[in-house]
Amino acid sequence: DAVLSLRGIEKIYNRGRQNEIAVLKGADLALARGEIVALVAPSGAGKSTLLHIAGLLDTADAGEVAFGDTVMTGLGDRRRTIARRRDVGFVYQFHHLLPEFTALENVVLPQLADGVNRRDADARAQELLDHVGIGPRAGHRPSAMSGGEQQRVAFCRALANGPRILLADEPTGNLDPATSDQVFATLMGLVRDTGLSALIATHNLELAARMDRVVKLDQGLIVPG
Ligand code: ADP
Ligand code: ADP
């Protein structure tokens, strides 16, 4: 009863051209409920590609993506977009917060897009910001916040619509080591407290070792870490 299943995922870029590159060659991975899995591999191995396919931002050339029992592969764009909004939270190395909006508003916006009313969205956003220890910073714009605070806001935004799956691409890669450690602990706490399943790409083997399981992307396949 996996929350996220990837079965036989293949991805080739520039097919038929001189620079054709087979990045994924039949990758298999299943995330159990509440499981936090580290995805470790060198740069260029295909971590972002795999996360994008898992999160329905990109399509595979072969293989299947399932959320729970529902196979997402082959669904139309509209249904994929709805599933992505409801079920998946994304976190990147850079926060990509909207600079003109406050921390609170950045966490409110995805909820409004999902049809939540403003009052409930505000309440949930404030609750999430409180949970990661930056409640008092809710009214500040990203430019007035530290890198660690900005990334905490990005975590709250990712969780705003109550996803089942969190996909993170080097979530603390842009922070200095001490801050990275604290912010990573915050992320782990948030994922645990919400019962999410998470797939977290990282170069940092110490952080990877703190997750439930480590897998590697090796020659286009997922192997035990
Ligand atoms: P990682 O996240 O592990 O650094 P990526 O998934 O970003 O790896 O990239 C894997 C390989 O695929 C790299 O060689 C990259 O240059 C190539 N690649 C990624 N996206 C594209 C694309 N849209 N078109 C062509 N090549 C791509
Ligand atoms: P990341 O740092 O997350 O691995 P990259 O900087 O590798 O991201 O890639 C950023 C974006 O550019 C991604 O959407 C990726 O698919 C795309 N991309 C990466 N490599 C290539 C490439 N060689 N050709 C075209 N697009 C690429």
CSV table of C-alpha atoms and ligand atoms in Angstrom, one decimal:
chain,number,residue,atom,x,y,z
A,1,ASP,CA,0.0,0.0,0.0
A,2,ALA,CA,2.5,2.6,-1.3
A,3,VAL,CA,1.5,6.3,-1.3
A,4,LEU,CA,3.8,6.9,-4.3
A,5,SER,CA,4.8,4.2,-6.8
A,6,LEU,CA,7.3,4.6,-9.7
A,7,ARG,CA,7.4,1.5,-11.9
A,8,GLY,CA,9.9,1.1,-14.7
A,9,ILE,CA,10.3,4.8,-15.3
A,10,GLU,CA,12.3,5.6,-18.4
A,11,LYS,CA,13.3,9.1,-19.7
A,12,ILE,CA,15.4,9.9,-22.7
A,13,TYR,CA,16.2,13.5,-23.6
A,14,ASN,CA,17.0,14.6,-27.2
A,15,ARG,CA,15.8,11.4,-28.6
A,16,GLY,CA,17.2,10.6,-32.1
A,17,ARG,CA,19.6,13.4,-31.9
A,18,GLN,CA,23.4,13.3,-31.6
A,19,ASN,CA,23.1,14.5,-27.9
A,20,GLU,CA,20.5,11.8,-27.0
A,21,ILE,CA,20.8,10.9,-23.3
A,22,ALA,CA,19.0,8.1,-21.5
A,23,VAL,CA,18.7,9.5,-18.0
A,24,LEU,CA,16.2,7.0,-16.4
A,25,LYS,CA,16.3,3.4,-17.6
A,26,GLY,CA,13.6,1.6,-15.7
A,27,ALA,CA,13.6,3.2,-12.2
A,28,ASP,CA,11.4,1.6,-9.6
A,29,LEU,CA,10.6,3.1,-6.2
A,30,ALA,CA,7.7,2.8,-3.7
A,31,LEU,CA,7.2,5.2,-0.8
A,32,ALA,CA,5.2,3.8,2.1
A,33,ARG,CA,2.9,5.9,4.2
A,34,GLY,CA,4.9,8.2,6.4
A,35,GLU,CA,8.2,7.1,5.0
A,36,ILE,CA,11.0,9.6,4.4
A,37,VAL,CA,13.4,8.4,1.7
A,38,ALA,CA,16.7,10.1,0.7
A,39,LEU,CA,17.6,10.1,-3.0
A,40,VAL,CA,21.3,10.4,-3.4
A,41,ALA,CA,23.3,10.7,-6.6
A,42,PRO,CA,25.9,12.9,-8.2
A,43,SER,CA,24.8,16.0,-10.1
A,44,GLY,CA,23.5,15.2,-13.5
A,45,ALA,CA,22.4,11.6,-12.6
A,46,GLY,CA,18.7,12.5,-13.0
A,47,LYS,CA,17.4,13.3,-9.6
A,48,SER,CA,15.4,16.4,-10.7
A,49,THR,CA,14.1,14.4,-13.7
A,50,LEU,CA,12.8,11.7,-11.4
A,51,LEU,CA,11.2,14.1,-9.0
A,52,HIS,CA,9.5,16.0,-11.8
A,53,ILE,CA,8.1,12.8,-13.2
A,54,ALA,CA,7.0,11.6,-9.7
A,55,GLY,CA,5.3,15.0,-9.2
A,56,LEU,CA,3.5,14.9,-12.5
A,57,LEU,CA,5.4,18.0,-13.7
A,58,ASP,CA,7.0,15.9,-16.5
A,59,THR,CA,6.0,12.7,-18.3
A,60,ALA,CA,8.1,9.5,-18.6
A,61,ASP,CA,8.8,7.8,-21.9
A,62,ALA,CA,7.9,4.5,-20.3
A,63,GLY,CA,6.7,3.2,-17.0
A,64,GLU,CA,4.0,4.1,-14.5
A,65,VAL,CA,3.4,6.6,-11.7
A,66,ALA,CA,0.7,5.8,-9.1
A,67,PHE,CA,-0.6,7.8,-6.2
A,68,GLY,CA,-2.0,5.2,-3.9
A,69,ASP,CA,-4.0,2.8,-6.1
A,70,THR,CA,-4.6,5.5,-8.7
A,71,VAL,CA,-2.4,5.2,-11.8
A,72,MET,CA,-1.6,8.8,-12.9
A,73,THR,CA,0.2,7.9,-16.1
A,74,GLY,CA,-1.9,8.6,-19.2
A,75,LEU,CA,-4.4,11.0,-17.4
A,76,GLY,CA,-5.1,14.2,-19.2
A,77,ASP,CA,-3.4,17.5,-18.3
A,78,ARG,CA,-6.3,18.8,-16.3
A,79,ARG,CA,-6.6,15.8,-14.1
A,80,ARG,CA,-2.8,15.7,-13.6
A,81,THR,CA,-2.8,19.3,-12.6
A,82,ILE,CA,-5.6,18.7,-10.1
A,83,ALA,CA,-3.8,15.7,-8.6
A,84,ARG,CA,-0.5,17.6,-8.4
A,85,ARG,CA,-2.1,20.5,-6.6
A,86,ARG,CA,-4.0,18.3,-4.1
A,87,ASP,CA,-1.5,15.5,-3.5
A,88,VAL,CA,2.0,16.8,-4.0
A,89,GLY,CA,4.1,19.5,-2.3
A,90,PHE,CA,7.3,20.6,-3.9
A,91,VAL,CA,10.4,22.1,-2.3
A,92,TYR,CA,13.4,23.3,-4.2
A,93,GLN,CA,16.9,24.5,-3.4
A,94,PHE,CA,15.9,28.1,-4.0
A,95,HIS,CA,12.7,29.1,-2.3
A,96,HIS,CA,10.9,30.7,-5.3
A,97,LEU,CA,8.7,32.7,-3.0
A,98,LEU,CA,6.8,35.6,-4.6
A,99,PRO,CA,8.7,38.7,-3.6
A,100,GLU,CA,5.8,41.1,-3.6
A,101,PHE,CA,3.8,39.0,-1.1
A,102,THR,CA,4.3,38.5,2.6
A,103,ALA,CA,5.3,35.1,4.1
A,104,LEU,CA,1.7,34.5,5.1
A,105,GLU,CA,0.3,35.5,1.6
A,106,ASN,CA,2.8,33.1,0.0
A,107,VAL,CA,1.3,30.2,2.0
A,108,VAL,CA,-2.3,31.5,1.4
A,109,LEU,CA,-2.1,31.7,-2.4
A,110,PRO,CA,-2.0,28.0,-3.2
A,111,GLN,CA,-5.0,27.5,-1.0
A,112,LEU,CA,-7.0,30.2,-2.7
A,113,ALA,CA,-6.1,28.5,-6.0
A,114,ASP,CA,-7.5,25.3,-4.6
A,115,GLY,CA,-10.8,27.0,-3.6
A,116,VAL,CA,-10.2,27.6,0.1
A,117,ASN,CA,-11.8,30.8,1.4
A,118,ARG,CA,-9.5,33.6,2.6
A,119,ARG,CA,-10.3,33.3,6.3
A,120,ASP,CA,-9.6,29.5,6.5
A,121,ALA,CA,-6.5,29.9,4.3
A,122,ASP,CA,-5.1,32.7,6.6
A,123,ALA,CA,-5.7,30.5,9.6
A,124,ARG,CA,-4.0,27.5,8.1
A,125,ALA,CA,-1.0,29.6,6.9
A,126,GLN,CA,-0.5,31.1,10.3
A,127,GLU,CA,-0.7,27.7,11.9
A,128,LEU,CA,1.9,26.3,9.6
A,129,LEU,CA,4.3,29.3,10.1
A,130,ASP,CA,3.8,29.0,13.9
A,131,HIS,CA,4.6,25.3,13.6
A,132,VAL,CA,8.0,25.9,12.0
A,133,GLY,CA,8.8,28.7,14.5
A,134,ILE,CA,8.4,31.8,12.2
A,135,GLY,CA,4.9,32.9,13.2
A,136,PRO,CA,6.0,36.3,14.2
A,137,ARG,CA,7.6,36.8,10.8
A,138,ALA,CA,4.3,36.2,8.9
A,139,GLY,CA,3.8,39.8,7.8
A,140,HIS,CA,7.3,40.1,6.3
A,141,ARG,CA,8.3,39.8,2.7
A,142,PRO,CA,10.9,37.2,1.7
A,143,SER,CA,13.6,39.9,1.2
A,144,ALA,CA,13.3,40.8,4.8
A,145,MET,CA,13.9,37.2,6.0
A,146,SER,CA,17.0,35.1,6.4
A,147,GLY,CA,17.7,32.2,4.0
A,148,GLY,CA,16.6,29.7,6.6
A,149,GLU,CA,13.4,31.6,7.3
A,150,GLN,CA,12.7,31.8,3.5
A,151,GLN,CA,13.1,28.1,3.2
A,152,ARG,CA,10.8,27.5,6.1
A,153,VAL,CA,8.1,29.6,4.4
A,154,ALA,CA,8.7,27.5,1.3
A,155,PHE,CA,8.0,24.3,3.3
A,156,CYS,CA,4.8,25.8,4.7
A,157,ARG,CA,3.7,26.7,1.1
A,158,ALA,CA,4.5,23.2,0.0
A,159,LEU,CA,2.2,21.8,2.7
A,160,ALA,CA,-0.5,24.4,2.4
A,161,ASN,CA,-2.9,22.2,0.5
A,162,GLY,CA,-2.4,19.1,2.7
A,163,PRO,CA,-0.5,16.9,0.2
A,164,ARG,CA,0.2,13.2,0.8
A,165,ILE,CA,3.6,13.4,-0.9
A,166,LEU,CA,6.4,15.8,-0.4
A,167,LEU,CA,9.1,16.0,-3.1
A,168,ALA,CA,12.2,18.0,-2.3
A,169,ASP,CA,15.2,18.8,-4.5
A,170,GLU,CA,18.2,19.7,-2.3
A,171,PRO,CA,15.9,21.6,0.1
A,172,THR,CA,18.8,22.9,2.2
A,173,GLY,CA,21.5,23.0,-0.5
A,174,ASN,CA,21.5,26.8,-0.6
A,175,LEU,CA,22.1,27.3,3.1
A,176,ASP,CA,25.3,27.4,5.2
A,177,PRO,CA,26.0,24.1,7.0
A,178,ALA,CA,24.7,25.2,10.5
A,179,THR,CA,21.5,26.7,9.1
A,180,SER,CA,21.1,23.7,6.8
A,181,ASP,CA,21.1,21.4,9.8
A,182,GLN,CA,18.4,23.4,11.7
A,183,VAL,CA,16.2,23.9,8.6
A,184,PHE,CA,16.5,20.2,7.7
A,185,ALA,CA,15.4,19.2,11.3
A,186,THR,CA,12.5,21.6,10.9
A,187,LEU,CA,11.5,19.9,7.6
A,188,MET,CA,11.8,16.4,9.1
A,189,GLY,CA,9.6,17.5,12.1
A,190,LEU,CA,7.0,18.9,9.8
A,191,VAL,CA,6.9,15.8,7.6
A,192,ARG,CA,6.6,13.5,10.7
A,193,ASP,CA,3.9,15.6,12.3
A,194,THR,CA,1.8,15.7,9.2
A,195,GLY,CA,2.3,12.0,8.4
A,196,LEU,CA,3.5,12.8,4.9
A,197,SER,CA,5.6,10.5,2.7
A,198,ALA,CA,8.7,12.3,1.4
A,199,LEU,CA,11.3,11.8,-1.3
A,200,ILE,CA,14.2,14.1,-0.7
A,201,ALA,CA,17.1,14.5,-3.1
A,202,THR,CA,20.4,15.5,-1.4
A,203,HIS,CA,24.1,15.5,-1.8
A,204,ASN,CA,24.5,15.6,1.9
A,205,LEU,CA,25.2,12.0,3.2
A,206,GLU,CA,24.9,13.1,6.8
A,207,LEU,CA,21.4,14.4,6.2
A,208,ALA,CA,20.5,11.3,4.1
A,209,ALA,CA,21.5,9.1,7.0
A,210,ARG,CA,18.9,10.7,9.2
A,211,MET,CA,16.1,9.6,6.9
A,212,ASP,CA,14.2,6.3,7.1
A,213,ARG,CA,15.9,4.9,4.0
A,214,VAL,CA,18.5,5.9,1.4
A,215,VAL,CA,18.3,5.0,-2.3
A,216,LYS,CA,20.7,5.9,-5.0
A,217,LEU,CA,20.2,6.7,-8.7
A,218,ASP,CA,22.8,4.7,-10.5
A,219,GLN,CA,23.0,4.4,-14.3
A,220,GLY,CA,19.3,5.3,-14.6
A,221,LEU,CA,18.1,2.8,-11.9
A,222,ILE,CA,17.1,3.1,-8.3
A,223,VAL,CA,19.4,1.0,-6.1
A,224,PRO,CA,19.6,0.6,-2.3
A,225,GLY,CA,21.9,3.3,-0.7
B,1,ADP,P1,20.3,16.0,-11.3
B,1,ADP,O1,19.0,16.5,-10.7
B,1,ADP,O2,20.7,14.6,-10.7
B,1,ADP,O3,21.4,16.9,-11.3
B,1,ADP,P2,18.8,16.2,-13.9
B,1,ADP,O4,17.6,15.4,-13.8
B,1,ADP,O5,18.7,17.7,-13.7
B,1,ADP,O6,19.9,15.6,-12.9
B,1,ADP,O7,19.5,16.0,-15.3
B,1,ADP,C1,20.0,14.7,-15.7
B,1,ADP,C2,20.6,14.8,-17.1
B,1,ADP,O8,19.6,15.1,-18.0
B,1,ADP,C3,21.7,15.9,-17.2
B,1,ADP,O9,22.6,15.4,-18.1
B,1,ADP,C4,20.9,17.0,-17.8
B,1,ADP,O10,21.7,17.9,-18.5
B,1,ADP,C5,19.9,16.3,-18.7
B,1,ADP,N1,18.6,17.1,-18.8
B,1,ADP,C6,17.8,17.4,-17.8
B,1,ADP,N2,16.7,18.1,-18.2
B,1,ADP,C7,16.9,18.1,-19.6
B,1,ADP,C8,16.1,18.6,-20.7
B,1,ADP,N3,14.9,19.3,-20.4
B,1,ADP,N4,16.5,18.5,-21.9
B,1,ADP,C9,17.7,17.9,-22.1
B,1,ADP,N5,18.5,17.3,-21.2
B,1,ADP,C10,18.1,17.5,-19.9
B,2,ADP,P1,18.6,21.2,-10.7
B,2,ADP,O1,19.6,22.2,-10.1
B,2,ADP,O2,17.3,21.2,-10.0
B,2,ADP,O3,19.2,19.9,-11.0
B,2,ADP,P2,19.1,22.2,-13.4
B,2,ADP,O4,19.7,23.5,-13.2
B,2,ADP,O5,19.8,20.9,-13.7
B,2,ADP,O6,18.2,21.9,-12.1
B,2,ADP,O7,17.9,22.3,-14.5
B,2,ADP,C1,17.0,23.4,-14.4
B,2,ADP,C2,16.0,23.2,-15.5
B,2,ADP,O8,16.6,23.0,-16.8
B,2,ADP,C3,15.2,21.9,-15.3
B,2,ADP,O9,13.9,22.1,-15.6
B,2,ADP,C4,15.8,20.9,-16.2
B,2,ADP,O10,14.9,20.0,-16.7
B,2,ADP,C5,16.3,21.8,-17.4
B,2,ADP,N1,17.6,21.3,-17.9
B,2,ADP,C6,18.6,20.8,-17.3
B,2,ADP,N2,19.6,20.4,-18.1
B,2,ADP,C7,19.2,20.7,-19.3
B,2,ADP,C8,19.7,20.5,-20.6
B,2,ADP,N3,20.9,19.9,-20.9
B,2,ADP,N4,19.0,20.9,-21.7
B,2,ADP,C9,17.8,21.5,-21.5
B,2,ADP,N5,17.2,21.6,-20.3
B,2,ADP,C10,17.9,21.2,-19.2
